[in-house]
Every structure is written in C-alpha cells, then in structure tokens.
Amino acid sequence: KQEVTQIPAALSVPEGENLVLNCSFTDSAIYNLQWFRQDPGKGLTSLLLIQSSQREQTSGRLNASLDKSSGRSTLYIAASQPGDSATYLCAAQTGANSKLTFGKGITLSVRP
Amino acid sequence: NAGVTQTPKFQVLKTGQSMTLQCAQDMNHEYMSWYRQDPGMGLRLIHYSVGAGITDQGEVPNGYNVSRSTTEDFPLRLLSAAPSQTSVYFCASSPGGWGYGYTFGSGTRLTVV
C-alpha cells in the first residue's frame, strides 16, 4: 500500500526566502508525482506533474524534482512571496487504476 | 471547458437523510474519483472509476455508493447520512496513465447534524 508523507506539517518563512518542501513515498512504482496547492476553503490547483521517467519539472518560480529510487520528491519555491501562503500537497499516482495517494500537506506561511 | 463541476457547493443534512453529490467533467476523461478531506486526515479515496460501467472501492467506501453510467458523470450517493460523514468532498478526473495528472472540482462542503 502506497503511503505518502510530508514533513513538517507547517512552515513559516520571511518573504524572499528560497524554500524546499519535501514529500516521501513508500512504493517507487509510481506513474506520476503531482504537486497541488490548496488555499483555505478552496479546491486543489495542480502546480506541477512529474512523470516517473522525469527528474524534474519547472513552472515559473516553482521547480519539482523526483527521485524514485529514494522515494522522494521536493518542491522548490524561489523568492517566496506572501501570496505563496497556502497548503501544498503532493500525491503519488500508482497502479493500473492510476489511483492517487496524498500526503497530509504542508501549510506554508510567508511573512511580509 | 468547464473542467470538473461539483454540485451543490454546500449542503446540510439531518442524520438518516440520503442525498447525491453530483460530479460532471467535460474533458472525456476515463478515470474519475471521489475523495473526502478531513482535518488531520488528509484526502482519502472513497470510490473510483476507470470508465463507464466500472467502479471500485477506495480507502473509505462505507456509507457511500457510486455508479458510472456515462463517461461524463460520476455521482456519489450517501445512503443514510451520519455525523461522521461531515466533510469536504472532492471529485477528480484524469485521462489516466503516465504523464496525465488529475483535475479536481471545487468541492462540496457537507454537514450532517
């Protein structure tokens, strides 16, 4: 059974800091690793998707990496802004049924 | 494209009542799923479908039924609502397989009193 862990549960940083959010998974036989953002009371917005054959994906100030052998993914946020404050969730897609297994998320607060 | 549409956005039920949460997607995705999100528990898979006529149970299926008669629609039925089913429910869809992620609806916030 796939298990996804995100530690720490919460993070507070000053504006402008570069930061790394970690995600680990137990079953390396994944199809994709997807990062989402969730604002309070809102739905999930997809940020980046990394296929199992890829090492990283970039979108603007965001960069996500994937190391299947070690069961880890990281989301790098450059030059953080108060608008980046949200909960960030990673999800591993596994199995012939392409099921998603989520971590519990990291709640990020960027202080002005 | 509307993407994944969930209705209603908010609902209050009394214990024992039944209701259906609607989910529709216009992207011709084969894979559809229902999740519930609870504080401290994260998102947990309730039921999923890999195509019209095919459904299966996820991690927390008890108290919920689904059916998939068309590619577009995947309704979630609460048979006899219980306070433990108070949660935020999300529907998601995907083409499935390598390189294709999931698109989520905006959620239904359900309170059972």
mmCIF file of C-alpha atoms in Angstrom:
data_model
loop_
_atom_site.group_PDB
_atom_site.id
_atom_site.type_symbol
_atom_site.label_atom_id
_atom_site.label_comp_id
_atom_site.label_asym_id
_atom_site.label_seq_id
_atom_site.Cartn_x
_atom_site.Cartn_y
_atom_site.Cartn_z
ATOM 1 C CA LYS A 1 0.000 0.000 0.000
ATOM 2 C CA GLN A 2 1.381 3.387 -1.017
ATOM 3 C CA GLU A 3 1.998 5.827 1.822
ATOM 4 C CA VAL A 4 2.927 9.467 1.269
ATOM 5 C CA THR A 5 4.487 11.624 3.977
ATOM 6 C CA GLN A 6 5.033 15.361 4.113
ATOM 7 C CA ILE A 7 7.097 16.818 6.934
ATOM 8 C CA PRO A 8 6.856 19.316 8.561
ATOM 9 C CA ALA A 9 3.108 19.916 8.723
ATOM 10 C CA ALA A 10 3.609 23.688 8.849
ATOM 11 C CA LEU A 11 6.315 26.125 7.858
ATOM 12 C CA SER A 12 6.707 29.883 8.347
ATOM 13 C CA VAL A 13 9.326 31.851 6.441
ATOM 14 C CA PRO A 14 10.093 35.526 5.751
ATOM 15 C CA GLU A 15 9.334 36.938 2.336
ATOM 16 C CA GLY A 16 12.067 36.477 -0.233
ATOM 17 C CA GLU A 17 13.400 33.216 1.148
ATOM 18 C CA ASN A 18 14.011 30.242 -1.136
ATOM 19 C CA LEU A 19 12.436 27.143 0.330
ATOM 20 C CA VAL A 20 12.089 23.419 -0.214
ATOM 21 C CA LEU A 21 9.023 21.332 0.587
ATOM 22 C CA ASN A 22 9.629 17.616 0.980
ATOM 23 C CA CYS A 23 7.490 14.620 0.046
ATOM 24 C CA SER A 24 8.341 10.952 0.538
ATOM 25 C CA PHE A 25 6.553 7.832 -0.716
ATOM 26 C CA THR A 26 6.951 4.152 0.068
ATOM 27 C CA ASP A 27 6.188 2.464 -3.267
ATOM 28 C CA SER A 28 8.579 3.544 -6.004
ATOM 29 C CA ALA A 29 6.410 2.006 -8.767
ATOM 30 C CA ILE A 30 4.655 5.284 -9.456
ATOM 31 C CA TYR A 31 3.309 6.643 -12.737
ATOM 32 C CA ASN A 32 3.413 10.285 -11.779
ATOM 33 C CA LEU A 33 4.014 12.573 -8.816
ATOM 34 C CA GLN A 34 1.725 15.588 -8.686
ATOM 35 C CA TRP A 35 2.010 18.728 -6.557
ATOM 36 C CA PHE A 36 -1.096 20.723 -5.658
ATOM 37 C CA ARG A 37 -1.818 23.989 -3.937
ATOM 38 C CA GLN A 38 -4.889 24.487 -1.740
ATOM 39 C CA ASP A 39 -5.992 27.859 -0.398
ATOM 40 C CA PRO A 40 -8.189 27.904 2.737
ATOM 41 C CA GLY A 41 -11.722 26.759 1.958
ATOM 42 C CA LYS A 42 -10.885 26.168 -1.699
ATOM 43 C CA GLY A 43 -10.237 23.280 -4.043
ATOM 44 C CA LEU A 44 -6.971 21.801 -5.277
ATOM 45 C CA THR A 45 -4.993 23.513 -8.004
ATOM 46 C CA SER A 46 -2.409 21.440 -9.831
ATOM 47 C CA LEU A 47 1.039 23.046 -9.797
ATOM 48 C CA LEU A 48 3.370 20.510 -11.377
ATOM 49 C CA LEU A 49 3.290 16.917 -12.539
ATOM 50 C CA ILE A 50 6.413 14.781 -12.903
ATOM 51 C CA GLN A 51 6.268 11.554 -14.859
ATOM 52 C CA SER A 52 8.147 8.601 -13.385
ATOM 53 C CA SER A 53 10.727 8.830 -16.194
ATOM 54 C CA GLN A 54 11.446 12.501 -15.495
ATOM 55 C CA ARG A 55 13.744 14.041 -12.917
ATOM 56 C CA GLU A 56 12.207 17.488 -12.631
ATOM 57 C CA GLN A 57 9.635 19.973 -13.881
ATOM 58 C CA THR A 58 9.637 23.764 -13.725
ATOM 59 C CA SER A 59 6.916 26.382 -13.814
ATOM 60 C CA GLY A 60 7.886 29.968 -13.081
ATOM 61 C CA ARG A 61 9.344 30.167 -9.569
ATOM 62 C CA LEU A 62 8.445 26.546 -8.876
ATOM 63 C CA ASN A 63 10.649 23.530 -9.507
ATOM 64 C CA ALA A 64 9.726 19.987 -8.582
ATOM 65 C CA SER A 65 12.169 17.095 -8.567
ATOM 66 C CA LEU A 66 11.636 13.366 -8.356
ATOM 67 C CA ASP A 67 13.969 10.612 -7.143
ATOM 68 C CA LYS A 68 12.116 7.338 -7.484
ATOM 69 C CA SER A 69 14.921 5.203 -6.099
ATOM 70 C CA SER A 70 14.886 7.045 -2.787
ATOM 71 C CA GLY A 71 11.117 7.606 -2.779
ATOM 72 C CA ARG A 72 11.392 11.378 -2.590
ATOM 73 C CA SER A 73 10.110 14.481 -4.310
ATOM 74 C CA THR A 74 10.827 18.099 -3.497
ATOM 75 C CA LEU A 75 9.047 21.308 -4.433
ATOM 76 C CA TYR A 76 11.400 24.277 -4.594
ATOM 77 C CA ILE A 77 9.892 27.761 -4.349
ATOM 78 C CA ALA A 78 12.203 30.603 -5.281
ATOM 79 C CA ALA A 79 11.941 34.085 -3.804
ATOM 80 C CA SER A 80 8.831 33.316 -1.749
ATOM 81 C CA GLN A 81 6.015 35.879 -1.578
ATOM 82 C CA PRO A 82 3.088 36.338 0.848
ATOM 83 C CA GLY A 83 0.815 35.190 -1.987
ATOM 84 C CA ASP A 84 2.520 31.780 -1.823
ATOM 85 C CA SER A 85 0.906 31.190 1.577
ATOM 86 C CA ALA A 86 -1.242 28.074 1.187
ATOM 87 C CA THR A 87 -1.218 24.337 1.831
ATOM 88 C CA TYR A 88 0.920 22.315 -0.556
ATOM 89 C CA LEU A 89 0.004 18.695 -1.168
ATOM 90 C CA CYS A 90 1.901 16.010 -3.008
ATOM 91 C CA ALA A 91 0.214 12.935 -4.444
ATOM 92 C CA ALA A 92 1.655 9.748 -5.917
ATOM 93 C CA GLN A 93 -0.194 8.065 -8.770
ATOM 94 C CA THR A 94 0.240 4.305 -8.780
ATOM 95 C CA GLY A 95 -1.250 1.104 -10.104
ATOM 96 C CA ALA A 96 -3.139 0.142 -13.198
ATOM 97 C CA ASN A 97 -6.083 2.111 -11.838
ATOM 98 C CA SER A 98 -3.985 5.300 -11.566
ATOM 99 C CA LYS A 99 -5.069 5.907 -8.007
ATOM 100 C CA LEU A 100 -3.768 8.995 -6.219
ATOM 101 C CA THR A 101 -2.419 8.756 -2.693
ATOM 102 C CA PHE A 102 -1.990 12.067 -0.902
ATOM 103 C CA GLY A 103 0.289 13.342 1.797
ATOM 104 C CA LYS A 104 -1.351 15.403 4.518
ATOM 105 C CA GLY A 105 0.142 18.596 3.186
ATOM 106 C CA ILE A 106 2.461 21.367 4.352
ATOM 107 C CA THR A 107 0.848 24.644 5.378
ATOM 108 C CA LEU A 108 3.156 27.442 4.309
ATOM 109 C CA SER A 109 3.019 30.949 5.697
ATOM 110 C CA VAL A 110 5.202 33.606 4.078
ATOM 111 C CA ARG A 111 5.590 36.640 6.356
ATOM 112 C CA PRO A 112 5.859 40.115 4.724
ATOM 113 C CA ASN B 1 -14.051 23.879 -20.940
ATOM 114 C CA ALA B 2 -15.778 23.826 -17.570
ATOM 115 C CA GLY B 3 -13.422 21.112 -16.245
ATOM 116 C CA VAL B 4 -14.824 19.221 -13.231
ATOM 117 C CA THR B 5 -18.102 20.582 -11.890
ATOM 118 C CA GLN B 6 -19.448 19.624 -8.478
ATOM 119 C CA THR B 7 -22.880 20.432 -7.122
ATOM 120 C CA PRO B 8 -24.006 21.513 -4.622
ATOM 121 C CA LYS B 9 -21.213 23.598 -3.072
ATOM 122 C CA PHE B 10 -22.751 23.443 0.401
ATOM 123 C CA GLN B 11 -25.279 21.089 1.966
ATOM 124 C CA VAL B 12 -26.701 20.471 5.427
ATOM 125 C CA LEU B 13 -28.379 17.124 6.064
ATOM 126 C CA LYS B 14 -30.104 15.587 9.019
ATOM 127 C CA THR B 15 -28.909 12.229 10.292
ATOM 128 C CA GLY B 16 -30.543 9.453 8.295
ATOM 129 C CA GLN B 17 -31.292 11.510 5.204
ATOM 130 C CA SER B 18 -29.964 10.476 1.817
ATOM 131 C CA MET B 19 -28.557 12.636 -0.927
ATOM 132 C CA THR B 20 -26.490 12.570 -4.088
ATOM 133 C CA LEU B 21 -23.399 14.668 -4.711
ATOM 134 C CA GLN B 22 -23.068 15.397 -8.383
ATOM 135 C CA CYS B 23 -19.838 15.403 -10.387
ATOM 136 C CA ALA B 24 -19.509 16.046 -14.102
ATOM 137 C CA GLN B 25 -16.497 16.527 -16.361
ATOM 138 C CA ASP B 26 -16.341 17.647 -19.975
ATOM 139 C CA MET B 27 -12.795 16.523 -20.791
ATOM 140 C CA ASN B 28 -13.659 12.971 -21.879
ATOM 141 C CA HIS B 29 -11.558 11.565 -19.026
ATOM 142 C CA GLU B 30 -11.850 7.854 -18.339
ATOM 143 C CA TYR B 31 -10.733 7.980 -14.710
ATOM 144 C CA MET B 32 -12.855 9.630 -12.027
ATOM 145 C CA SER B 33 -12.544 9.562 -8.248
ATOM 146 C CA TRP B 34 -14.211 10.799 -5.085
ATOM 147 C CA TYR B 35 -12.204 11.948 -2.068
ATOM 148 C CA ARG B 36 -13.132 13.271 1.323
ATOM 149 C CA GLN B 37 -10.941 15.737 3.189
ATOM 150 C CA ASP B 38 -10.969 15.908 6.962
ATOM 151 C CA PRO B 39 -8.723 17.910 9.320
ATOM 152 C CA GLY B 40 -5.695 15.881 10.329
ATOM 153 C CA MET B 41 -6.627 13.013 7.979
ATOM 154 C CA GLY B 42 -5.781 14.491 4.610
ATOM 155 C CA LEU B 43 -7.539 13.420 1.431
ATOM 156 C CA ARG B 44 -8.843 9.862 1.399
ATOM 157 C CA LEU B 45 -10.172 7.962 -1.584
ATOM 158 C CA ILE B 46 -13.815 6.867 -1.305
ATOM 159 C CA HIS B 47 -14.603 5.296 -4.688
ATOM 160 C CA TYR B 48 -13.122 5.456 -8.131
ATOM 161 C CA SER B 49 -13.956 4.525 -11.718
ATOM 162 C CA VAL B 50 -11.742 3.661 -14.674
ATOM 163 C CA GLY B 51 -14.504 4.004 -17.252
ATOM 164 C CA ALA B 52 -18.235 3.905 -17.808
ATOM 165 C CA GLY B 53 -19.757 0.904 -16.052
ATOM 166 C CA ILE B 54 -16.638 0.207 -13.961
ATOM 167 C CA THR B 55 -16.313 1.290 -10.334
ATOM 168 C CA ASP B 56 -14.337 0.116 -7.334
ATOM 169 C CA GLN B 57 -13.876 0.906 -3.675
ATOM 170 C CA GLY B 58 -11.195 3.102 -2.275
ATOM 171 C CA GLU B 59 -9.907 3.501 1.249
ATOM 172 C CA VAL B 60 -13.139 4.637 2.971
ATOM 173 C CA PRO B 61 -16.148 3.348 0.973
ATOM 174 C CA ASN B 62 -18.577 2.500 3.781
ATOM 175 C CA GLY B 63 -21.813 4.504 3.664
ATOM 176 C CA TYR B 64 -21.320 5.611 0.063
ATOM 177 C CA ASN B 65 -22.447 4.271 -3.304
ATOM 178 C CA VAL B 66 -21.376 5.223 -6.807
ATOM 179 C CA SER B 67 -22.288 4.373 -10.368
ATOM 180 C CA ARG B 68 -20.843 5.413 -13.720
ATOM 181 C CA SER B 69 -23.406 5.178 -16.488
ATOM 182 C CA THR B 70 -21.688 7.760 -18.714
ATOM 183 C CA THR B 71 -18.109 8.951 -19.170
ATOM 184 C CA GLU B 72 -19.092 12.454 -18.057
ATOM 185 C CA ASP B 73 -20.894 11.810 -14.760
ATOM 186 C CA PHE B 74 -19.865 10.144 -11.501
ATOM 187 C CA PRO B 75 -22.409 10.787 -8.725
ATOM 188 C CA LEU B 76 -21.729 9.902 -5.087
ATOM 189 C CA ARG B 77 -24.703 8.732 -3.034
ATOM 190 C CA LEU B 78 -24.971 8.915 0.728
ATOM 191 C CA LEU B 79 -27.487 6.256 1.679
ATOM 192 C CA SER B 80 -28.216 7.257 5.293
ATOM 193 C CA ALA B 81 -26.180 10.255 6.378
ATOM 194 C CA ALA B 82 -24.265 10.126 9.647
ATOM 195 C CA PRO B 83 -22.422 12.916 11.517
ATOM 196 C CA SER B 84 -19.151 11.080 10.715
ATOM 197 C CA GLN B 85 -19.778 11.927 7.063
ATOM 198 C CA THR B 86 -19.433 15.634 7.755
ATOM 199 C CA SER B 87 -16.549 16.542 5.486
ATOM 200 C CA VAL B 88 -15.460 18.294 2.313
ATOM 201 C CA TYR B 89 -15.904 16.094 -0.740
ATOM 202 C CA PHE B 90 -13.823 16.430 -3.886
ATOM 203 C CA CYS B 91 -14.337 14.852 -7.267
ATOM 204 C CA ALA B 92 -11.406 14.452 -9.659
ATOM 205 C CA SER B 93 -10.828 13.185 -13.175
ATOM 206 C CA SER B 94 -7.876 12.144 -15.317
ATOM 207 C CA PRO B 95 -7.133 10.559 -18.691
ATOM 208 C CA GLY B 96 -5.075 8.072 -16.627
ATOM 209 C CA GLY B 97 -1.590 6.662 -17.098
ATOM 210 C CA TRP B 98 1.847 8.159 -17.444
ATOM 211 C CA GLY B 99 2.039 11.891 -17.860
ATOM 212 C CA TYR B 100 -1.591 12.617 -17.090
ATOM 213 C CA GLY B 101 -2.486 14.150 -13.781
ATOM 214 C CA TYR B 102 -5.788 14.746 -12.071
ATOM 215 C CA THR B 103 -8.067 17.771 -12.277
ATOM 216 C CA PHE B 104 -10.170 18.491 -9.211
ATOM 217 C CA GLY B 105 -13.566 20.062 -8.734
ATOM 218 C CA SER B 106 -14.111 22.901 -6.281
ATOM 219 C CA GLY B 107 -15.623 20.654 -3.626
ATOM 220 C CA THR B 108 -18.857 20.130 -1.700
ATOM 221 C CA ARG B 109 -18.918 21.055 1.968
ATOM 222 C CA LEU B 110 -21.332 18.676 3.710
ATOM 223 C CA THR B 111 -22.555 18.993 7.282
ATOM 224 C CA VAL B 112 -24.636 16.231 8.864
ATOM 225 C CA VAL B 113 -26.475 17.258 12.023
#
